[in-house]
PDB file of C-alpha atoms and ligand atoms in Angstrom:
ATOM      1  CA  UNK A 170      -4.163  17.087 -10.499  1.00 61.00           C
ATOM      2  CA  UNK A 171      -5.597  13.601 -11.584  1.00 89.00           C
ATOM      3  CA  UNK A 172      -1.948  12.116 -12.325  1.00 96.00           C
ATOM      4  CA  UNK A 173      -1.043  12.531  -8.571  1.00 98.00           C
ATOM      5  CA  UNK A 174      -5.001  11.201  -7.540  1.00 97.00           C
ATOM      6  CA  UNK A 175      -6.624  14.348  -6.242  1.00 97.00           C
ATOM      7  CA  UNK A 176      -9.890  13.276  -7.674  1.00 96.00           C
ATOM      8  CA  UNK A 177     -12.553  12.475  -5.481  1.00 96.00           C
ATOM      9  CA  UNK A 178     -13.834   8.901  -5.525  1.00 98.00           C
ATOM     10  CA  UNK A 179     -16.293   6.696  -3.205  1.00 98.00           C
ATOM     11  CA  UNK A 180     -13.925   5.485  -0.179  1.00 97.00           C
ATOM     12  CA  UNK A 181     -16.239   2.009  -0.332  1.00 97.00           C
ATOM     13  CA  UNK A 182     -14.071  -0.286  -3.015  1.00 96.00           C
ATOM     14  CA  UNK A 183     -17.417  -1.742  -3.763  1.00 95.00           C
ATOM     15  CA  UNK A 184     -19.472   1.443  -4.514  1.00 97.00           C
ATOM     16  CA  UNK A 185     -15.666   2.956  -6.601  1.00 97.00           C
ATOM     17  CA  UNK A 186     -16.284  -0.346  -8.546  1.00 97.00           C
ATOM     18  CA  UNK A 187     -19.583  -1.153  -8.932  1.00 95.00           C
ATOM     19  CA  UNK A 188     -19.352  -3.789 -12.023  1.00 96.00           C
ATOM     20  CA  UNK A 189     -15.841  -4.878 -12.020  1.00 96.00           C
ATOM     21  CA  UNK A 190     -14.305  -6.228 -15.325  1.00 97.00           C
ATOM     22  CA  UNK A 191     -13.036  -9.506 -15.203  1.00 97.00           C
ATOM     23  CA  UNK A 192      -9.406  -9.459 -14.671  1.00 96.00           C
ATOM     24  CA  UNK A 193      -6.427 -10.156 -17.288  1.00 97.00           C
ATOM     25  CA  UNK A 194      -3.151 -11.567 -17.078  1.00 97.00           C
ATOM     26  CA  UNK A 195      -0.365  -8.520 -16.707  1.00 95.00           C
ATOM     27  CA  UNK A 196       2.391 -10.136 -16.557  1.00 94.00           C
ATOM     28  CA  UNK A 197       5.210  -7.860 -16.781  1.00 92.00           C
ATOM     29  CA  UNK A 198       7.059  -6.837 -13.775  1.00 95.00           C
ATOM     30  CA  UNK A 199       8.665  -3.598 -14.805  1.00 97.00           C
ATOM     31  CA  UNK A 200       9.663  -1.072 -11.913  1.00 98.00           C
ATOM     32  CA  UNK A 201       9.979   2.713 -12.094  1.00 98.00           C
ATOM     33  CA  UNK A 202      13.405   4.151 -12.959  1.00 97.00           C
ATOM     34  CA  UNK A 203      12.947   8.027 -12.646  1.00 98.00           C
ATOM     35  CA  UNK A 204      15.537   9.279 -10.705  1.00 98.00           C
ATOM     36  CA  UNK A 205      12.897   9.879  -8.114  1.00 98.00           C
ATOM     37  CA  UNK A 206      12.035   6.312  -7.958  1.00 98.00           C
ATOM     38  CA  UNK A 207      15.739   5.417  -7.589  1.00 98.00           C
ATOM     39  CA  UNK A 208      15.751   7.403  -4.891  1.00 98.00           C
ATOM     40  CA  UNK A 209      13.280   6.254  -2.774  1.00 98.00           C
ATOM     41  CA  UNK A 210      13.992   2.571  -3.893  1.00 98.00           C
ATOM     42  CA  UNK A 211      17.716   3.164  -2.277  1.00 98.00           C
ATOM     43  CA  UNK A 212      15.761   5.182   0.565  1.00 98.00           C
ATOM     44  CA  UNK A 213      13.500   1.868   1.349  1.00 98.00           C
ATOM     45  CA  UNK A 214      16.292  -1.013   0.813  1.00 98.00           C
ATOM     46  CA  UNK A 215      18.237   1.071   3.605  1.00 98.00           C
ATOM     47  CA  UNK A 216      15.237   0.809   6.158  1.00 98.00           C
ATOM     48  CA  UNK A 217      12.878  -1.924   5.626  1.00 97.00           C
ATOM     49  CA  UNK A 218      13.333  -5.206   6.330  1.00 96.00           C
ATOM     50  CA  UNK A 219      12.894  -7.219   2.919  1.00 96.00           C
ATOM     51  CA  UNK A 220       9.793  -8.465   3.856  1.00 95.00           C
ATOM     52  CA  UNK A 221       8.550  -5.462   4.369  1.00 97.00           C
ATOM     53  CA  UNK A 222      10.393  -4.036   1.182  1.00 98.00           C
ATOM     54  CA  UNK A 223       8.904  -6.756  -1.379  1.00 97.00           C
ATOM     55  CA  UNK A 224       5.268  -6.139   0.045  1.00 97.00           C
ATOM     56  CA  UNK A 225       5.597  -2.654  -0.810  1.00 98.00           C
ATOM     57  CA  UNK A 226       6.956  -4.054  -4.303  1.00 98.00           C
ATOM     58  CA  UNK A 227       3.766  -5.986  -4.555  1.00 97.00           C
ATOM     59  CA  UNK A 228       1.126  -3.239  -3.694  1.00 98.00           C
ATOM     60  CA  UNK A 229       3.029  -0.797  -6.392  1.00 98.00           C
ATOM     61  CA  UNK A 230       2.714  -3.960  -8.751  1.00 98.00           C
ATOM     62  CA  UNK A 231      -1.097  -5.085  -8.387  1.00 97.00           C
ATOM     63  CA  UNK A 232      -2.161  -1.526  -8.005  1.00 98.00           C
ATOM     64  CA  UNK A 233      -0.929  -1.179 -11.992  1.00 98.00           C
ATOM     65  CA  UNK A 234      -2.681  -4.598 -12.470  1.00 98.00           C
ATOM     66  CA  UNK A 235      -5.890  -3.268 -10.737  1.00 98.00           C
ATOM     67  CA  UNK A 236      -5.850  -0.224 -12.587  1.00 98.00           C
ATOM     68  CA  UNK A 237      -5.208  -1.319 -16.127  1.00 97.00           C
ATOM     69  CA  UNK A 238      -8.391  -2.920 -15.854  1.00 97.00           C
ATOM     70  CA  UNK A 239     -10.792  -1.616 -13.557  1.00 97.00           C
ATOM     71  CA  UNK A 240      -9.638   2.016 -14.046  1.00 97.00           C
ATOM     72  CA  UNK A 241      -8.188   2.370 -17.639  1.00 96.00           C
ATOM     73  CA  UNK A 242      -9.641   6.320 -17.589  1.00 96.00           C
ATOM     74  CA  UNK A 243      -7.526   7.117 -15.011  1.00 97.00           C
ATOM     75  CA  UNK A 244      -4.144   9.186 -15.291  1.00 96.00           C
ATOM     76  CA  UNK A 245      -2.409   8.663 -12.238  1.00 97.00           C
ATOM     77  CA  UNK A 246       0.835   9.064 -12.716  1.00 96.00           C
ATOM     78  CA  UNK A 247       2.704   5.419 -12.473  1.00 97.00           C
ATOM     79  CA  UNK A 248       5.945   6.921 -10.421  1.00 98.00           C
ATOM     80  CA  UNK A 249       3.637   8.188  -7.711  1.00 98.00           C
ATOM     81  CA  UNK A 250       2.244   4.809  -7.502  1.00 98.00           C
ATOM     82  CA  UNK A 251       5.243   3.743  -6.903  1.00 98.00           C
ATOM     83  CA  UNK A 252       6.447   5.866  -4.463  1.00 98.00           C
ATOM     84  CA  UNK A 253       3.455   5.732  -2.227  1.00 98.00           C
ATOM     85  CA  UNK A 254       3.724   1.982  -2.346  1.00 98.00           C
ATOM     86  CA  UNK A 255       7.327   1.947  -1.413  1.00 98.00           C
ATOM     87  CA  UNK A 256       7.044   4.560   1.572  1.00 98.00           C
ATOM     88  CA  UNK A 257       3.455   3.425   2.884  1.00 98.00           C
ATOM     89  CA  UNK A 258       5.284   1.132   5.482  1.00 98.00           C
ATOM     90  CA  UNK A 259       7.759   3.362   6.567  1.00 98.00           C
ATOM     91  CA  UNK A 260       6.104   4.136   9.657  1.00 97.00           C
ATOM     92  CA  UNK A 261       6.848   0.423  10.815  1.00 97.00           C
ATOM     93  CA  UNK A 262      10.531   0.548  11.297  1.00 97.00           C
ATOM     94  CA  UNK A 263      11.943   0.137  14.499  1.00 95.00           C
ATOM     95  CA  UNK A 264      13.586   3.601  14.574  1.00 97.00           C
ATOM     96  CA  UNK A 265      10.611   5.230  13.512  1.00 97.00           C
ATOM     97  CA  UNK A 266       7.932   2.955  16.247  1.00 96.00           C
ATOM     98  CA  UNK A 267      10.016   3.827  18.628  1.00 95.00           C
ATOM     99  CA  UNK A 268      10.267   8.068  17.484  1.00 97.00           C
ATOM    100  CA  UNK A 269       6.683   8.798  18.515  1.00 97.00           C
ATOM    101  CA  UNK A 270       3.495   7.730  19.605  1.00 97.00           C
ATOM    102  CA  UNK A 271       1.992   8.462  16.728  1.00 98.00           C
ATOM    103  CA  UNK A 272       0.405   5.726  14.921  1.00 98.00           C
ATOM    104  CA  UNK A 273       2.479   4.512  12.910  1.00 97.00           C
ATOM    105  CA  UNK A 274       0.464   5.748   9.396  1.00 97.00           C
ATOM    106  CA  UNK A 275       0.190   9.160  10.401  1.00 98.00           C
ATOM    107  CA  UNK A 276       3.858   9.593  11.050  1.00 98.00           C
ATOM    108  CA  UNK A 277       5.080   7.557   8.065  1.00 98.00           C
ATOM    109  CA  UNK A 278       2.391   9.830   5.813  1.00 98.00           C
ATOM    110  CA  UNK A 279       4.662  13.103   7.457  1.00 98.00           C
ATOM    111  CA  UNK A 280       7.618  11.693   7.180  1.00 98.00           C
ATOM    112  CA  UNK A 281       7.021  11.036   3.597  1.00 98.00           C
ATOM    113  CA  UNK A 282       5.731  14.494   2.788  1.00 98.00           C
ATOM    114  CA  UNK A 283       8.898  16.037   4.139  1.00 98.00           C
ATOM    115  CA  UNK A 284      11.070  13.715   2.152  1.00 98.00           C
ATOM    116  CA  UNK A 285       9.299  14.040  -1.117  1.00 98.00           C
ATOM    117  CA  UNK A 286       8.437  18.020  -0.363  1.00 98.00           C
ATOM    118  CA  UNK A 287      12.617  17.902  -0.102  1.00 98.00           C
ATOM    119  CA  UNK A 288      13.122  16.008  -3.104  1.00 98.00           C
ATOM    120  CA  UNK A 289      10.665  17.640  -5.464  1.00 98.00           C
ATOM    121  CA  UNK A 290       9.466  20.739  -3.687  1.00 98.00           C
ATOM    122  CA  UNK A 291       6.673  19.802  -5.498  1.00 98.00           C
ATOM    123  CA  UNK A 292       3.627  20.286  -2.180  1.00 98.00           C
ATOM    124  CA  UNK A 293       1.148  18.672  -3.917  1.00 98.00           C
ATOM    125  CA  UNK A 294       3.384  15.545  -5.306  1.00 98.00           C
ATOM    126  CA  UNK A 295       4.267  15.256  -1.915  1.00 98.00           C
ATOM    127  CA  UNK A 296       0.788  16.084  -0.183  1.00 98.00           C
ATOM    128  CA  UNK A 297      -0.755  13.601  -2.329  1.00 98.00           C
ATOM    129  CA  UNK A 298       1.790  10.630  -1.366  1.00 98.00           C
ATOM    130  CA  UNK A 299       1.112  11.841   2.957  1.00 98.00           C
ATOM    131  CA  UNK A 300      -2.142  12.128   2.515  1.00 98.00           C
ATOM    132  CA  UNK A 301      -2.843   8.039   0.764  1.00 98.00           C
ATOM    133  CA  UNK A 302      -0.523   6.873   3.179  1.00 98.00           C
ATOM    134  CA  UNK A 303      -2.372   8.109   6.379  1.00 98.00           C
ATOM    135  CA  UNK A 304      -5.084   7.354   4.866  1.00 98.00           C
ATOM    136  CA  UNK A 305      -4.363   3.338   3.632  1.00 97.00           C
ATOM    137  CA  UNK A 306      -5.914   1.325   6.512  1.00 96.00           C
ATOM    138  CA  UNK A 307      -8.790   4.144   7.038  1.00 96.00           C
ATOM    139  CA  UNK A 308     -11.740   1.377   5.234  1.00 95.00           C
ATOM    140  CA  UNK A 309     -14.600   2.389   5.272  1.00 94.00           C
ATOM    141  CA  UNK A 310     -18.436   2.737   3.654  1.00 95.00           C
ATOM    142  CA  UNK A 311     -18.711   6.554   3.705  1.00 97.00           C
ATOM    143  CA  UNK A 312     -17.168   9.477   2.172  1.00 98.00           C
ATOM    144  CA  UNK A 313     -14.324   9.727   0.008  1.00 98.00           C
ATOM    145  CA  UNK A 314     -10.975   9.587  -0.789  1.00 98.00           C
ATOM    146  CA  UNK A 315      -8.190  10.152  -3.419  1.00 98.00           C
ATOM    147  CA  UNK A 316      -7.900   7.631  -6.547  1.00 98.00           C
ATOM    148  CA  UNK A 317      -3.917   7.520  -5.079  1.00 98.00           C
ATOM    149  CA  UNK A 318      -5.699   6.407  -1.798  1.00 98.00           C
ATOM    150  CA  UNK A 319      -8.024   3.930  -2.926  1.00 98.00           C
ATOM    151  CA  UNK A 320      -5.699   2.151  -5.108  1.00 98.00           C
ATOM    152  CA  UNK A 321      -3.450   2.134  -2.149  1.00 98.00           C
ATOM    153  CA  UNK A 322      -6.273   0.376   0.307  1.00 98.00           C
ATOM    154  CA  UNK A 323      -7.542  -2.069  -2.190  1.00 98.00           C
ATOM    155  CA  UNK A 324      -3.617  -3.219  -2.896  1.00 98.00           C
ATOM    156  CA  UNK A 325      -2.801  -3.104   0.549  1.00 97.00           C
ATOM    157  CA  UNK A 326      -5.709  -4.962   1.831  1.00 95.00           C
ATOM    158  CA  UNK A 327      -5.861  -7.978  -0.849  1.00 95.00           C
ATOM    159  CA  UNK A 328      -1.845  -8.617   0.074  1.00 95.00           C
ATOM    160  CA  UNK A 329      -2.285  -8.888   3.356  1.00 94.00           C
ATOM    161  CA  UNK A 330      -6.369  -9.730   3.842  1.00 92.00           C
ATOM    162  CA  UNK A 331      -6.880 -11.639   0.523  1.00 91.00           C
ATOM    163  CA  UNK A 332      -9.507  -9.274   0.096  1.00 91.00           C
ATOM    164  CA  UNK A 333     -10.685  -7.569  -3.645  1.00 92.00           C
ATOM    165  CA  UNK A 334      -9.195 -11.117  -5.063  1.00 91.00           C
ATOM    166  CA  UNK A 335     -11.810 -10.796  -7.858  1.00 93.00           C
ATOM    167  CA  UNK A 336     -10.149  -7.720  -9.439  1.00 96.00           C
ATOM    168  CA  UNK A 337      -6.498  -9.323 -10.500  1.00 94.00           C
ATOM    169  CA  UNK A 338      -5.775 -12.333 -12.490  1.00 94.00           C
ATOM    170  CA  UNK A 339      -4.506 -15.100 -10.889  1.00 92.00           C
ATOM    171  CA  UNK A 340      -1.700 -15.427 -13.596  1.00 93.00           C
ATOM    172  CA  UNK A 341      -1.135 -12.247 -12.460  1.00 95.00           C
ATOM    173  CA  UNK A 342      -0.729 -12.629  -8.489  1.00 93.00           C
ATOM    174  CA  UNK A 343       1.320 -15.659  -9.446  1.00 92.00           C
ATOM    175  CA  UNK A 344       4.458 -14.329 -11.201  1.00 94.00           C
ATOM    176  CA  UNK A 345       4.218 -11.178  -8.627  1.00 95.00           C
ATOM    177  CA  UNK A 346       4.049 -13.457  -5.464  1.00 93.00           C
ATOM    178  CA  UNK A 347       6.994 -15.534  -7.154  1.00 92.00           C
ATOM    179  CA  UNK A 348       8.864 -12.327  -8.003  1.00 95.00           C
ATOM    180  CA  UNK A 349       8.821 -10.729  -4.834  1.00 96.00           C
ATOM    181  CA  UNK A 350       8.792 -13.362  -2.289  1.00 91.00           C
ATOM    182  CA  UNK A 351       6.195 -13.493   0.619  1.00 88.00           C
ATOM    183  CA  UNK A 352       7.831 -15.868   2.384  1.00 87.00           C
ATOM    184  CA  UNK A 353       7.106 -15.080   6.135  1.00 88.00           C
ATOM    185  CA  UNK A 354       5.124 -12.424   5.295  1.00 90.00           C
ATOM    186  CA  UNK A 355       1.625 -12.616   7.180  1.00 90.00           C
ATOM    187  CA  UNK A 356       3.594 -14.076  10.340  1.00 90.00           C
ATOM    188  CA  UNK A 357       5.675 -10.837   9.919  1.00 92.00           C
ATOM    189  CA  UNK A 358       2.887  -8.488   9.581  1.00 92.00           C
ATOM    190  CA  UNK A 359       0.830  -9.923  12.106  1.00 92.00           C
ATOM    191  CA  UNK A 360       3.902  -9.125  14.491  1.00 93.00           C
ATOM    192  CA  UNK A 361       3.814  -5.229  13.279  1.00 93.00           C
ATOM    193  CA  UNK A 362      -0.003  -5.197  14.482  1.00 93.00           C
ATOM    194  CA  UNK A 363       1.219  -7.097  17.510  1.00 93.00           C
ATOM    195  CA  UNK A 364       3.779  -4.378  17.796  1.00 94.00           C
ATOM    196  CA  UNK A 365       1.801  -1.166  17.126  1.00 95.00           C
ATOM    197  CA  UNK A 366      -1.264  -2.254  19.783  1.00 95.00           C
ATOM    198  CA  UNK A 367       1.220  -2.828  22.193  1.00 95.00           C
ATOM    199  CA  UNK A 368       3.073   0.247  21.776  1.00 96.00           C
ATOM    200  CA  UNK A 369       0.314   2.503  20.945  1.00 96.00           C
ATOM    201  CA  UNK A 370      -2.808   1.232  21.972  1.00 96.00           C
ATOM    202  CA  UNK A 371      -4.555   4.668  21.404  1.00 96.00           C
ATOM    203  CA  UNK A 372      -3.499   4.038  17.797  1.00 96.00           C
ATOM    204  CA  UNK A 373      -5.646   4.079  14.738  1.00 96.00           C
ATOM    205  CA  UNK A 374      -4.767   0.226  13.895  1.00 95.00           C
ATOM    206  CA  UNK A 375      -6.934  -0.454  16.718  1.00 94.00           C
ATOM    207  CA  UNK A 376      -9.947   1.005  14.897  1.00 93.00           C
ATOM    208  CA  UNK A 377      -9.787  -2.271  12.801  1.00 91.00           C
ATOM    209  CA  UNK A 378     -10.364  -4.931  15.984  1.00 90.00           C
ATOM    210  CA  UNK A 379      -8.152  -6.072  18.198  1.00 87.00           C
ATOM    211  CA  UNK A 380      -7.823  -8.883  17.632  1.00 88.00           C
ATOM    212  CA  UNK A 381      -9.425  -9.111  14.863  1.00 89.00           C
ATOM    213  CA  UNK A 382      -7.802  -7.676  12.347  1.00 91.00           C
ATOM    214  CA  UNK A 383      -4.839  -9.908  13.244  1.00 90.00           C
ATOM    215  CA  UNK A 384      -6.702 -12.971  12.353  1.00 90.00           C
ATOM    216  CA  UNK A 385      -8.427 -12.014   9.171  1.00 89.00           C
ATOM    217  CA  UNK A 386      -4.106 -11.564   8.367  1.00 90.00           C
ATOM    218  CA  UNK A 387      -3.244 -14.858   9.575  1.00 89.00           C
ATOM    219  CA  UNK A 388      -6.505 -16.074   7.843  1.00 88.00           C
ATOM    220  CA  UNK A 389      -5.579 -14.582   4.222  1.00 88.00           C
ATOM    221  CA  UNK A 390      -6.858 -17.152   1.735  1.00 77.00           C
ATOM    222  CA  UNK A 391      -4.319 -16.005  -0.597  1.00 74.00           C
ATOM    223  CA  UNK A 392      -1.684 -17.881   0.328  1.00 62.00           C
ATOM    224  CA  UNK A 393       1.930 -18.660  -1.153  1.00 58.00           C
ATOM    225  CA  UNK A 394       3.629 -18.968   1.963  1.00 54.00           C
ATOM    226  CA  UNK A 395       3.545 -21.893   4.891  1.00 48.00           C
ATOM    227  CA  UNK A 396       2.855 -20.251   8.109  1.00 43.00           C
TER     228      UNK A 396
HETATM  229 ZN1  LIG B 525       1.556  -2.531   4.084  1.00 67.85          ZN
END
């Protein structure tokens, strides 16, 4: 079960990697090409915007970076890295914001399950992806979470945050951020937060300040992009 992540590790980035190792350059920007990947590349082009749709490129991409040398032990499976990382946004659309008033994790993490359960009838391929996605802006000091979920939050968190900077290369954000554009991209984001507290103000992004979490976007130190 390790190559999908369903291995229990400390939800605090900080306790999960208590000594990091000092980043190295990993400079190749290879993608996935199982037919499964294919699939939900095609799935993603069709529905996100390509903001959204390189950002997702990006997480997949420094999550491998991350991994190679923070977490060489691990076996998670690259494909479901990608996957997750391509889907995890899904929730954001504007067909899906406006299909429930859900937040918008929670229903991208079902809608997910049911089209990977579909594709692979595989439950626990597709549980795994649901349950990182709901779970990807859940930070936290306590408790745990899957390796599939972690690696999602840390990724997640340093594109748009700047946070966990210390565990990629530079050499390595470079030719990713040059790759897959983020042109627009905090302005953009910020919006979705906009977007989600208006719409659902019940909703879990709220759990990470209003407005605060905004800012610390628009305040990302990691910056390739005029705002
Ligand atoms: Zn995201």
């Amino acid at each position: 079960m390790s190559k999908y992540g369903f291995t229990k590790i400390e939800r605090d980035i900080k306790k999960a990697i208590p000594n990091p190792n000092s980043p190295t350059p990993q400079l190749i920007t290879d993608l996935p090409s199982t037919p499964l990947s294919q699939f939900t590349l095609n799935y993603v082009k069709e529905k996100l915007p390509i903001k959204v749709l390189n950002h997702s490129i990006r997480v997949y991409l420094y999550s491998i970076a991350v991994i190679k040398d923070q977490f060489p032990e691990w076996e998670l499976d690259s494909e479901i890295i990608f996957i997750t990382s391509l889907l995890h946004d899904i929730g954001t659309t504007d067909d899906n914001m406006i299909a429930t008033k859900m937040s918008f994790e929670f229903f991208g993490g079902i809608i997910s399950r049911d089209l990977i359960l579909e594709q692979t009838k595989n439950q626990d391929y597709a549980d795994a992806v649901s349950e990182a996605i709901i779970r990807h802006q859940d930070l936290g000091e306590s408790g745990y979470i899957t390796t599939l979920g972690l690696i999602l939050q840390i990724s997640t968190i340093l594109d748009n945050v700047g946070l966990n900077i210390e565990l990629i290369h530079k050499d390595t954000l470079d030719v990713i951020n040059k790759k897959y554009n983020r042109e627009g991209w905090l302005n953009c984001f910020a919006g979705a937060i906009d977007n989600e507290n208006k719409l659902k103000p019940w909703g879990h992004t709220s759990s990470l300040g209003v407005p605060d979490f905004k800012n610390d976007v628009l305040n990302n130190k990691v910056k390739y992009e005029k705002l």
